[in-house]
């Protein structure tokens, strides 16, 4: 039994619509700034380093890395956009900043500053 041409056109139209909408999600992929969330506060990497004598107690370690999003996204505590899982995070005297341990040839401590949740996406 042959199906009417209308059914074939309908199937093609549905496939076309699905194809178009499935391609749109990749267009909306956004990248996060170099951030980490600690105790419900977002912090962004600065160009400043911190000396050993400025370090406070360890706050915790990065538990999850999420470099991009397909829409709205809220980080959980100890989630970072560009830091490796296991990276140590330290308290600083000024609560608007934290220090993050960066291991390379030498270990350095990078300063991160407090930012608003509205500032976490790269523009």
mmCIF file of N, CA and C in Angstrom:
data_model
loop_
_atom_site.group_PDB
_atom_site.id
_atom_site.type_symbol
_atom_site.label_atom_id
_atom_site.label_comp_id
_atom_site.label_asym_id
_atom_site.label_seq_id
_atom_site.Cartn_x
_atom_site.Cartn_y
_atom_site.Cartn_z
ATOM 1 N N UNK A 1 0.840 -1.186 0.000
ATOM 2 C CA UNK A 1 0.000 0.000 0.000
ATOM 3 C C UNK A 1 0.884 1.248 0.000
ATOM 4 N N UNK A 2 0.595 2.188 -0.855
ATOM 5 C CA UNK A 2 1.351 3.444 -0.919
ATOM 6 C C UNK A 2 0.699 4.486 -0.017
ATOM 7 N N UNK A 3 1.566 5.255 0.655
ATOM 8 C CA UNK A 3 1.069 6.336 1.482
ATOM 9 C C UNK A 3 0.920 7.583 0.623
ATOM 10 N N UNK A 4 -0.033 8.427 0.950
ATOM 11 C CA UNK A 4 -0.189 9.667 0.178
ATOM 12 C C UNK A 4 1.054 10.547 0.326
ATOM 13 N N UNK A 5 1.319 11.366 -0.675
ATOM 14 C CA UNK A 5 2.479 12.256 -0.669
ATOM 15 C C UNK A 5 2.440 13.242 0.498
ATOM 16 N N UNK A 6 1.275 13.549 0.992
ATOM 17 C CA UNK A 6 1.153 14.499 2.106
ATOM 18 C C UNK A 6 1.878 13.955 3.333
ATOM 19 N N UNK A 7 1.757 12.668 3.588
ATOM 20 C CA UNK A 7 2.447 12.084 4.733
ATOM 21 C C UNK A 7 3.961 12.178 4.575
ATOM 22 N N UNK A 8 4.454 11.967 3.391
ATOM 23 C CA UNK A 8 5.890 12.075 3.153
ATOM 24 C C UNK A 8 6.370 13.508 3.356
ATOM 25 N N UNK A 9 5.590 14.463 2.887
ATOM 26 C CA UNK A 9 5.954 15.878 3.083
ATOM 27 C C UNK A 9 5.914 16.246 4.561
ATOM 28 N N UNK A 10 4.929 15.728 5.280
ATOM 29 C CA UNK A 10 4.819 16.009 6.710
ATOM 30 C C UNK A 10 6.026 15.467 7.464
ATOM 31 N N UNK A 11 6.429 14.257 7.105
ATOM 32 C CA UNK A 11 7.605 13.671 7.757
ATOM 33 C C UNK A 11 8.853 14.497 7.472
ATOM 34 N N UNK A 12 9.014 14.944 6.230
ATOM 35 C CA UNK A 12 10.168 15.773 5.881
ATOM 36 C C UNK A 12 10.155 17.094 6.643
ATOM 37 N N UNK A 13 8.976 17.702 6.762
ATOM 38 C CA UNK A 13 8.865 18.965 7.484
ATOM 39 C C UNK A 13 9.227 18.773 8.960
ATOM 40 N N UNK A 14 8.739 17.700 9.563
ATOM 41 C CA UNK A 14 9.057 17.429 10.966
ATOM 42 C C UNK A 14 10.555 17.190 11.146
ATOM 43 N N UNK A 15 11.162 16.414 10.265
ATOM 44 C CA UNK A 15 12.606 16.187 10.343
ATOM 45 C C UNK A 15 13.389 17.480 10.190
ATOM 46 N N UNK A 16 12.948 18.330 9.281
ATOM 47 C CA UNK A 16 13.611 19.620 9.066
ATOM 48 C C UNK A 16 13.533 20.485 10.325
ATOM 49 N N UNK A 17 12.364 20.539 10.957
ATOM 50 C CA UNK A 17 12.188 21.348 12.171
ATOM 51 C C UNK A 17 13.065 20.808 13.301
ATOM 52 N N UNK A 18 13.082 19.495 13.477
ATOM 53 C CA UNK A 18 13.927 18.883 14.512
ATOM 54 C C UNK A 18 15.393 19.193 14.247
ATOM 55 N N UNK A 19 15.821 19.104 13.008
ATOM 56 C CA UNK A 19 17.204 19.397 12.625
ATOM 57 C C UNK A 19 17.564 20.840 12.961
ATOM 58 N N UNK A 20 16.691 21.765 12.635
ATOM 59 C CA UNK A 20 16.947 23.195 12.898
ATOM 60 C C UNK A 20 17.080 23.440 14.400
ATOM 61 N N UNK A 21 16.144 22.925 15.192
ATOM 62 C CA UNK A 21 16.185 23.181 16.623
ATOM 63 C C UNK A 21 17.323 22.461 17.318
ATOM 64 N N UNK A 22 17.723 21.312 16.847
ATOM 65 C CA UNK A 22 18.850 20.621 17.475
ATOM 66 C C UNK A 22 20.158 21.353 17.210
ATOM 67 N N UNK A 23 20.264 22.064 16.116
ATOM 68 C CA UNK A 23 21.462 22.841 15.807
ATOM 69 C C UNK A 23 21.544 24.126 16.599
ATOM 70 N N UNK A 24 20.431 24.630 17.094
ATOM 71 C CA UNK A 24 20.419 25.904 17.816
ATOM 72 C C UNK A 24 21.103 25.815 19.170
ATOM 73 N N UNK A 25 21.080 24.668 19.802
ATOM 74 C CA UNK A 25 21.662 24.568 21.137
ATOM 75 C C UNK A 25 23.161 24.834 21.126
ATOM 76 N N UNK A 26 23.867 24.464 20.072
ATOM 77 C CA UNK A 26 25.302 24.704 20.032
ATOM 78 C C UNK A 26 25.615 26.184 19.832
ATOM 79 N N UNK A 27 24.698 26.925 19.221
ATOM 80 C CA UNK A 27 24.892 28.357 19.018
ATOM 81 C C UNK A 27 24.868 29.079 20.363
ATOM 82 N N UNK A 28 24.049 28.594 21.305
ATOM 83 C CA UNK A 28 23.880 29.249 22.597
ATOM 84 C C UNK A 28 24.910 28.835 23.640
ATOM 85 N N UNK A 29 25.911 28.043 23.279
ATOM 86 C CA UNK A 29 26.910 27.627 24.243
ATOM 87 C C UNK A 29 27.722 28.842 24.683
ATOM 88 N N UNK A 30 27.765 29.060 25.973
ATOM 89 C CA UNK A 30 28.470 30.198 26.545
ATOM 90 C C UNK A 30 29.664 29.706 27.340
ATOM 91 N N UNK A 31 30.686 30.521 27.407
ATOM 92 C CA UNK A 31 31.860 30.175 28.209
ATOM 93 C C UNK A 31 31.868 31.006 29.482
ATOM 94 N N UNK A 32 32.304 30.337 30.550
ATOM 95 C CA UNK A 32 32.434 31.033 31.819
ATOM 96 C C UNK A 32 33.792 31.717 31.909
ATOM 97 N N UNK A 33 33.853 32.803 32.692
ATOM 98 C CA UNK A 33 35.140 33.397 33.045
ATOM 99 C C UNK A 33 35.868 32.387 33.930
ATOM 100 N N UNK A 34 37.103 32.675 34.286
ATOM 101 C CA UNK A 34 37.865 31.794 35.171
ATOM 102 C C UNK A 34 37.366 32.042 36.596
ATOM 103 N N UNK A 35 36.397 31.221 37.006
ATOM 104 C CA UNK A 35 35.726 31.438 38.292
ATOM 105 C C UNK A 35 35.691 30.161 39.120
ATOM 106 N N UNK A 36 35.395 30.373 40.394
ATOM 107 C CA UNK A 36 35.150 29.276 41.328
ATOM 108 C C UNK A 36 34.092 29.769 42.316
ATOM 109 N N UNK A 37 33.231 28.864 42.745
ATOM 110 C CA UNK A 37 32.208 29.209 43.740
ATOM 111 C C UNK A 37 32.583 28.562 45.067
ATOM 112 N N UNK A 38 32.646 29.387 46.115
ATOM 113 C CA UNK A 38 33.004 28.917 47.455
ATOM 114 C C UNK A 38 32.012 29.520 48.445
ATOM 115 N N UNK A 39 31.378 28.682 49.240
ATOM 116 C CA UNK A 39 30.429 29.131 50.263
ATOM 117 C C UNK A 39 29.401 30.123 49.712
ATOM 118 N N UNK A 40 28.821 29.752 48.564
ATOM 119 C CA UNK A 40 27.764 30.516 47.889
ATOM 120 C C UNK A 40 28.215 31.864 47.327
ATOM 121 N N UNK A 41 29.516 32.053 47.151
ATOM 122 C CA UNK A 41 30.067 33.284 46.579
ATOM 123 C C UNK A 41 30.921 32.924 45.367
ATOM 124 N N UNK A 42 30.769 33.710 44.287
ATOM 125 C CA UNK A 42 31.586 33.511 43.087
ATOM 126 C C UNK A 42 32.843 34.369 43.175
ATOM 127 N N UNK A 43 33.973 33.788 42.736
ATOM 128 C CA UNK A 43 35.256 34.492 42.705
ATOM 129 C C UNK A 43 35.860 34.329 41.314
ATOM 130 N N UNK A 44 36.483 35.413 40.822
ATOM 131 C CA UNK A 44 37.126 35.414 39.503
ATOM 132 C C UNK A 44 38.624 35.621 39.653
ATOM 133 N N UNK A 45 39.381 34.930 38.809
ATOM 134 C CA UNK A 45 40.844 35.025 38.826
ATOM 135 C C UNK A 45 41.293 36.457 38.558
ATOM 136 N N UNK A 46 42.311 36.882 39.308
ATOM 137 C CA UNK A 46 42.962 38.174 39.058
ATOM 138 C C UNK A 46 44.383 37.893 38.569
ATOM 139 N N UNK A 47 45.108 38.930 38.276
ATOM 140 C CA UNK A 47 46.505 38.761 37.844
ATOM 141 C C UNK A 47 47.463 38.765 39.036
ATOM 142 N N UNK A 48 46.937 38.960 40.240
ATOM 143 C CA UNK A 48 47.767 39.060 41.440
ATOM 144 C C UNK A 48 48.082 37.696 42.047
ATOM 145 N N UNK A 49 49.312 37.579 42.564
ATOM 146 C CA UNK A 49 49.716 36.398 43.314
ATOM 147 C C UNK A 49 49.682 36.716 44.801
ATOM 148 N N UNK A 50 49.598 35.680 45.607
ATOM 149 C CA UNK A 50 49.534 35.815 47.060
ATOM 150 C C UNK A 50 50.764 35.134 47.650
ATOM 151 N N UNK A 51 51.381 35.766 48.647
ATOM 152 C CA UNK A 51 52.549 35.155 49.294
ATOM 153 C C UNK A 51 52.088 34.157 50.364
ATOM 154 N N UNK A 52 52.989 33.269 50.747
ATOM 155 C CA UNK A 52 52.670 32.246 51.743
ATOM 156 C C UNK A 52 52.186 32.838 53.069
ATOM 157 N N UNK A 53 52.797 33.961 53.467
ATOM 158 C CA UNK A 53 52.418 34.550 54.755
ATOM 159 C C UNK A 53 51.037 35.209 54.723
ATOM 160 N N UNK A 54 50.450 35.408 53.545
ATOM 161 C CA UNK A 54 49.102 35.971 53.438
ATOM 162 C C UNK A 54 48.008 34.903 53.495
ATOM 163 N N UNK A 55 48.406 33.630 53.289
ATOM 164 C CA UNK A 55 47.416 32.558 53.237
ATOM 165 C C UNK A 55 46.776 32.314 54.593
ATOM 166 N N UNK A 56 45.453 32.153 54.574
ATOM 167 C CA UNK A 56 44.725 31.762 55.766
ATOM 168 C C UNK A 56 44.516 30.251 55.746
ATOM 169 N N UNK A 57 43.507 29.814 56.413
ATOM 170 C CA UNK A 57 43.219 28.374 56.469
ATOM 171 C C UNK A 57 42.646 27.875 55.140
ATOM 172 N N UNK A 58 42.788 26.581 54.921
ATOM 173 C CA UNK A 58 42.247 25.988 53.695
ATOM 174 C C UNK A 58 40.724 25.936 53.791
ATOM 175 N N UNK A 59 40.055 26.436 52.744
ATOM 176 C CA UNK A 59 38.594 26.426 52.700
ATOM 177 C C UNK A 59 38.053 25.116 52.127
ATOM 178 N N UNK A 60 38.831 24.484 51.271
ATOM 179 C CA UNK A 60 38.389 23.251 50.627
ATOM 180 C C UNK A 60 39.129 23.043 49.328
ATOM 181 N N UNK A 61 38.606 22.109 48.522
ATOM 182 C CA UNK A 61 39.211 21.795 47.228
ATOM 183 C C UNK A 61 38.141 21.831 46.141
ATOM 184 N N UNK A 62 38.557 22.118 44.920
ATOM 185 C CA UNK A 62 37.640 22.092 43.781
ATOM 186 C C UNK A 62 37.130 20.664 43.613
ATOM 187 N N UNK A 63 35.804 20.524 43.521
ATOM 188 C CA UNK A 63 35.183 19.205 43.398
ATOM 189 C C UNK A 63 34.691 18.899 41.989
ATOM 190 N N UNK A 64 34.500 19.965 41.180
ATOM 191 C CA UNK A 64 33.896 19.791 39.862
ATOM 192 C C UNK A 64 34.353 20.911 38.948
ATOM 193 N N UNK A 65 34.582 20.594 37.671
ATOM 194 C CA UNK A 65 34.955 21.612 36.678
ATOM 195 C C UNK A 65 33.908 21.638 35.572
ATOM 196 N N UNK A 66 33.369 22.826 35.287
ATOM 197 C CA UNK A 66 32.361 23.011 34.248
ATOM 198 C C UNK A 66 32.761 24.206 33.385
ATOM 199 N N UNK A 67 33.365 23.977 32.200
ATOM 200 C CA UNK A 67 33.878 25.087 31.390
ATOM 201 C C UNK A 67 32.857 25.871 30.580
ATOM 202 N N UNK A 68 31.676 25.291 30.276
ATOM 203 C CA UNK A 68 30.696 26.033 29.475
ATOM 204 C C UNK A 68 29.280 25.613 29.826
ATOM 205 N N UNK A 69 28.311 26.384 29.316
ATOM 206 C CA UNK A 69 26.902 26.148 29.614
ATOM 207 C C UNK A 69 26.063 26.291 28.355
ATOM 208 N N UNK A 70 24.933 25.644 28.334
ATOM 209 C CA UNK A 70 23.972 25.799 27.240
ATOM 210 C C UNK A 70 22.766 26.617 27.688
ATOM 211 N N UNK A 71 22.958 27.556 28.528
ATOM 212 C CA UNK A 71 21.858 28.376 29.027
ATOM 213 C C UNK A 71 22.150 28.806 30.444
ATOM 214 N N UNK A 72 21.111 28.974 31.233
ATOM 215 C CA UNK A 72 21.302 29.380 32.617
ATOM 216 C C UNK A 72 21.942 28.247 33.397
ATOM 217 N N UNK A 73 22.824 28.603 34.279
ATOM 218 C CA UNK A 73 23.522 27.597 35.073
ATOM 219 C C UNK A 73 23.955 28.219 36.378
ATOM 220 N N UNK A 74 23.758 27.508 37.457
ATOM 221 C CA UNK A 74 24.237 27.957 38.753
ATOM 222 C C UNK A 74 25.232 26.935 39.281
ATOM 223 N N UNK A 75 26.419 27.383 39.595
ATOM 224 C CA UNK A 75 27.462 26.503 40.115
ATOM 225 C C UNK A 75 27.084 26.021 41.506
ATOM 226 N N UNK A 76 27.601 24.853 41.869
ATOM 227 C CA UNK A 76 27.505 24.381 43.246
ATOM 228 C C UNK A 76 28.796 24.808 43.945
ATOM 229 N N UNK A 77 28.795 24.765 45.264
ATOM 230 C CA UNK A 77 29.997 25.149 46.001
ATOM 231 C C UNK A 77 31.171 24.248 45.637
ATOM 232 N N UNK A 78 32.322 24.871 45.483
ATOM 233 C CA UNK A 78 33.589 24.221 45.118
ATOM 234 C C UNK A 78 33.579 23.693 43.681
ATOM 235 N N UNK A 79 32.795 24.346 42.840
ATOM 236 C CA UNK A 79 32.809 24.070 41.402
ATOM 237 C C UNK A 79 33.541 25.221 40.729
ATOM 238 N N UNK A 80 34.360 24.894 39.727
ATOM 239 C CA UNK A 80 35.164 25.900 39.022
ATOM 240 C C UNK A 80 34.972 25.758 37.518
ATOM 241 N N UNK A 81 35.321 26.813 36.799
ATOM 242 C CA UNK A 81 35.207 26.772 35.342
ATOM 243 C C UNK A 81 36.497 26.305 34.681
ATOM 244 N N UNK A 82 37.645 26.604 35.291
ATOM 245 C CA UNK A 82 38.911 26.285 34.627
ATOM 246 C C UNK A 82 39.955 25.642 35.538
ATOM 247 N N UNK A 83 39.631 25.459 36.789
ATOM 248 C CA UNK A 83 40.576 24.843 37.726
ATOM 249 C C UNK A 83 40.386 23.336 37.733
ATOM 250 N N UNK A 84 41.466 22.615 38.002
ATOM 251 C CA UNK A 84 41.400 21.161 38.057
ATOM 252 C C UNK A 84 40.755 20.700 39.364
ATOM 253 N N UNK A 85 40.067 19.577 39.290
ATOM 254 C CA UNK A 85 39.506 18.957 40.492
ATOM 255 C C UNK A 85 40.656 18.662 41.452
ATOM 256 N N UNK A 86 40.457 18.994 42.718
ATOM 257 C CA UNK A 86 41.488 18.774 43.727
ATOM 258 C C UNK A 86 42.308 20.012 44.041
ATOM 259 N N UNK A 87 42.142 21.086 43.262
ATOM 260 C CA UNK A 87 42.875 22.331 43.515
ATOM 261 C C UNK A 87 42.468 22.908 44.873
ATOM 262 N N UNK A 88 43.459 23.261 45.697
ATOM 263 C CA UNK A 88 43.194 23.780 47.044
ATOM 264 C C UNK A 88 42.832 25.269 46.995
ATOM 265 N N UNK A 89 41.901 25.640 47.874
ATOM 266 C CA UNK A 89 41.408 27.017 47.973
ATOM 267 C C UNK A 89 41.629 27.484 49.412
ATOM 268 N N UNK A 90 42.171 28.715 49.545
ATOM 269 C CA UNK A 90 42.517 29.239 50.859
ATOM 270 C C UNK A 90 41.799 30.544 51.156
ATOM 271 N N UNK A 91 41.577 30.763 52.426
ATOM 272 C CA UNK A 91 40.990 31.994 52.936
ATOM 273 C C UNK A 91 42.059 33.078 52.943
ATOM 274 N N UNK A 92 41.655 34.316 52.689
ATOM 275 C CA UNK A 92 42.528 35.482 52.859
ATOM 276 C C UNK A 92 41.898 36.402 53.898
ATOM 277 N N UNK A 93 42.679 37.307 54.454
ATOM 278 C CA UNK A 93 42.180 38.211 55.489
ATOM 279 C C UNK A 93 40.992 39.020 54.975
ATOM 280 N N UNK A 94 41.111 39.586 53.778
ATOM 281 C CA UNK A 94 40.024 40.344 53.166
ATOM 282 C C UNK A 94 39.039 39.340 52.557
ATOM 283 N N UNK A 95 37.814 39.297 53.059
ATOM 284 C CA UNK A 95 36.830 38.309 52.628
ATOM 285 C C UNK A 95 36.365 38.485 51.184
ATOM 286 N N UNK A 96 36.755 39.586 50.536
ATOM 287 C CA UNK A 96 36.415 39.786 49.124
ATOM 288 C C UNK A 96 37.354 39.005 48.212
ATOM 289 N N UNK A 97 38.335 38.332 48.795
ATOM 290 C CA UNK A 97 39.328 37.586 48.019
ATOM 291 C C UNK A 97 39.568 36.208 48.631
ATOM 292 N N UNK A 98 39.997 35.289 47.761
ATOM 293 C CA UNK A 98 40.486 33.976 48.182
ATOM 294 C C UNK A 98 41.777 33.717 47.413
ATOM 295 N N UNK A 99 42.507 32.693 47.819
ATOM 296 C CA UNK A 99 43.715 32.284 47.097
ATOM 297 C C UNK A 99 43.528 30.851 46.619
ATOM 298 N N UNK A 100 44.036 30.585 45.415
ATOM 299 C CA UNK A 100 43.939 29.260 44.811
ATOM 300 C C UNK A 100 45.343 28.754 44.531
ATOM 301 N N UNK A 101 45.631 27.530 44.948
ATOM 302 C CA UNK A 101 46.948 26.934 44.739
ATOM 303 C C UNK A 101 47.075 26.474 43.283
ATOM 304 N N UNK A 102 48.100 26.979 42.596
ATOM 305 C CA UNK A 102 48.362 26.609 41.209
ATOM 306 C C UNK A 102 49.704 25.878 41.180
ATOM 307 N N UNK A 103 49.653 24.599 40.810
ATOM 308 C CA UNK A 103 50.881 23.800 40.757
ATOM 309 C C UNK A 103 51.372 23.739 39.320
ATOM 310 N N UNK A 104 52.596 24.173 39.132
ATOM 311 C CA UNK A 104 53.269 24.111 37.829
ATOM 312 C C UNK A 104 54.688 23.671 38.142
ATOM 313 N N UNK A 105 55.679 24.331 37.576
ATOM 314 C CA UNK A 105 57.065 24.045 37.955
ATOM 315 C C UNK A 105 57.243 24.389 39.430
ATOM 316 N N UNK A 106 56.728 25.544 39.818
ATOM 317 C CA UNK A 106 56.679 25.962 41.220
ATOM 318 C C UNK A 106 55.218 26.123 41.608
ATOM 319 N N UNK A 107 54.922 25.987 42.888
ATOM 320 C CA UNK A 107 53.562 26.222 43.363
ATOM 321 C C UNK A 107 53.402 27.703 43.650
ATOM 322 N N UNK A 108 52.353 28.298 43.095
ATOM 323 C CA UNK A 108 52.032 29.702 43.365
ATOM 324 C C UNK A 108 50.586 29.766 43.853
ATOM 325 N N UNK A 109 50.249 30.896 44.448
ATOM 326 C CA UNK A 109 48.904 31.091 44.975
ATOM 327 C C UNK A 109 48.304 32.299 44.270
ATOM 328 N N UNK A 110 47.276 32.040 43.470
ATOM 329 C CA UNK A 110 46.622 33.052 42.647
ATOM 330 C C UNK A 110 45.475 33.680 43.430
ATOM 331 N N UNK A 111 45.372 35.000 43.333
ATOM 332 C CA UNK A 111 44.292 35.701 44.021
ATOM 333 C C UNK A 111 43.044 35.708 43.137
ATOM 334 N N UNK A 112 41.897 35.429 43.745
ATOM 335 C CA UNK A 112 40.587 35.500 43.089
ATOM 336 C C UNK A 112 39.739 36.516 43.839
ATOM 337 N N UNK A 113 38.983 37.348 43.112
ATOM 338 C CA UNK A 113 38.155 38.389 43.744
ATOM 339 C C UNK A 113 36.678 38.037 43.665
ATOM 340 N N UNK A 114 35.925 38.491 44.625
ATOM 341 C CA UNK A 114 34.478 38.269 44.681
ATOM 342 C C UNK A 114 33.804 38.987 43.514
ATOM 343 N N UNK A 115 32.868 38.292 42.856
ATOM 344 C CA UNK A 115 32.083 38.908 41.781
ATOM 345 C C UNK A 115 30.617 38.539 41.945
ATOM 346 N N UNK A 116 29.783 39.247 41.235
ATOM 347 C CA UNK A 116 28.346 38.984 41.229
ATOM 348 C C UNK A 116 28.041 37.773 40.355
ATOM 349 N N UNK A 117 26.999 37.006 40.661
ATOM 350 C CA UNK A 117 26.604 35.893 39.794
ATOM 351 C C UNK A 117 26.288 36.330 38.364
ATOM 352 N N UNK A 118 25.959 37.597 38.180
ATOM 353 C CA UNK A 118 25.666 38.132 36.839
ATOM 354 C C UNK A 118 26.929 38.324 36.010
ATOM 355 N N UNK A 119 28.101 38.208 36.598
ATOM 356 C CA UNK A 119 29.363 38.469 35.904
ATOM 357 C C UNK A 119 30.142 37.211 35.540
ATOM 358 N N UNK A 120 29.540 36.036 35.634
ATOM 359 C CA UNK A 120 30.306 34.796 35.461
ATOM 360 C C UNK A 120 30.495 34.385 34.001
ATOM 361 N N UNK A 121 29.721 34.944 33.074
ATOM 362 C CA UNK A 121 29.801 34.578 31.653
ATOM 363 C C UNK A 121 30.756 35.509 30.917
ATOM 364 N N UNK A 122 31.633 34.926 30.061
ATOM 365 C CA UNK A 122 32.503 35.741 29.210
ATOM 366 C C UNK A 122 31.660 36.455 28.175
ATOM 367 N N UNK A 123 32.047 37.678 27.864
ATOM 368 C CA UNK A 123 31.295 38.426 26.846
ATOM 369 C C UNK A 123 32.105 38.560 25.596
#
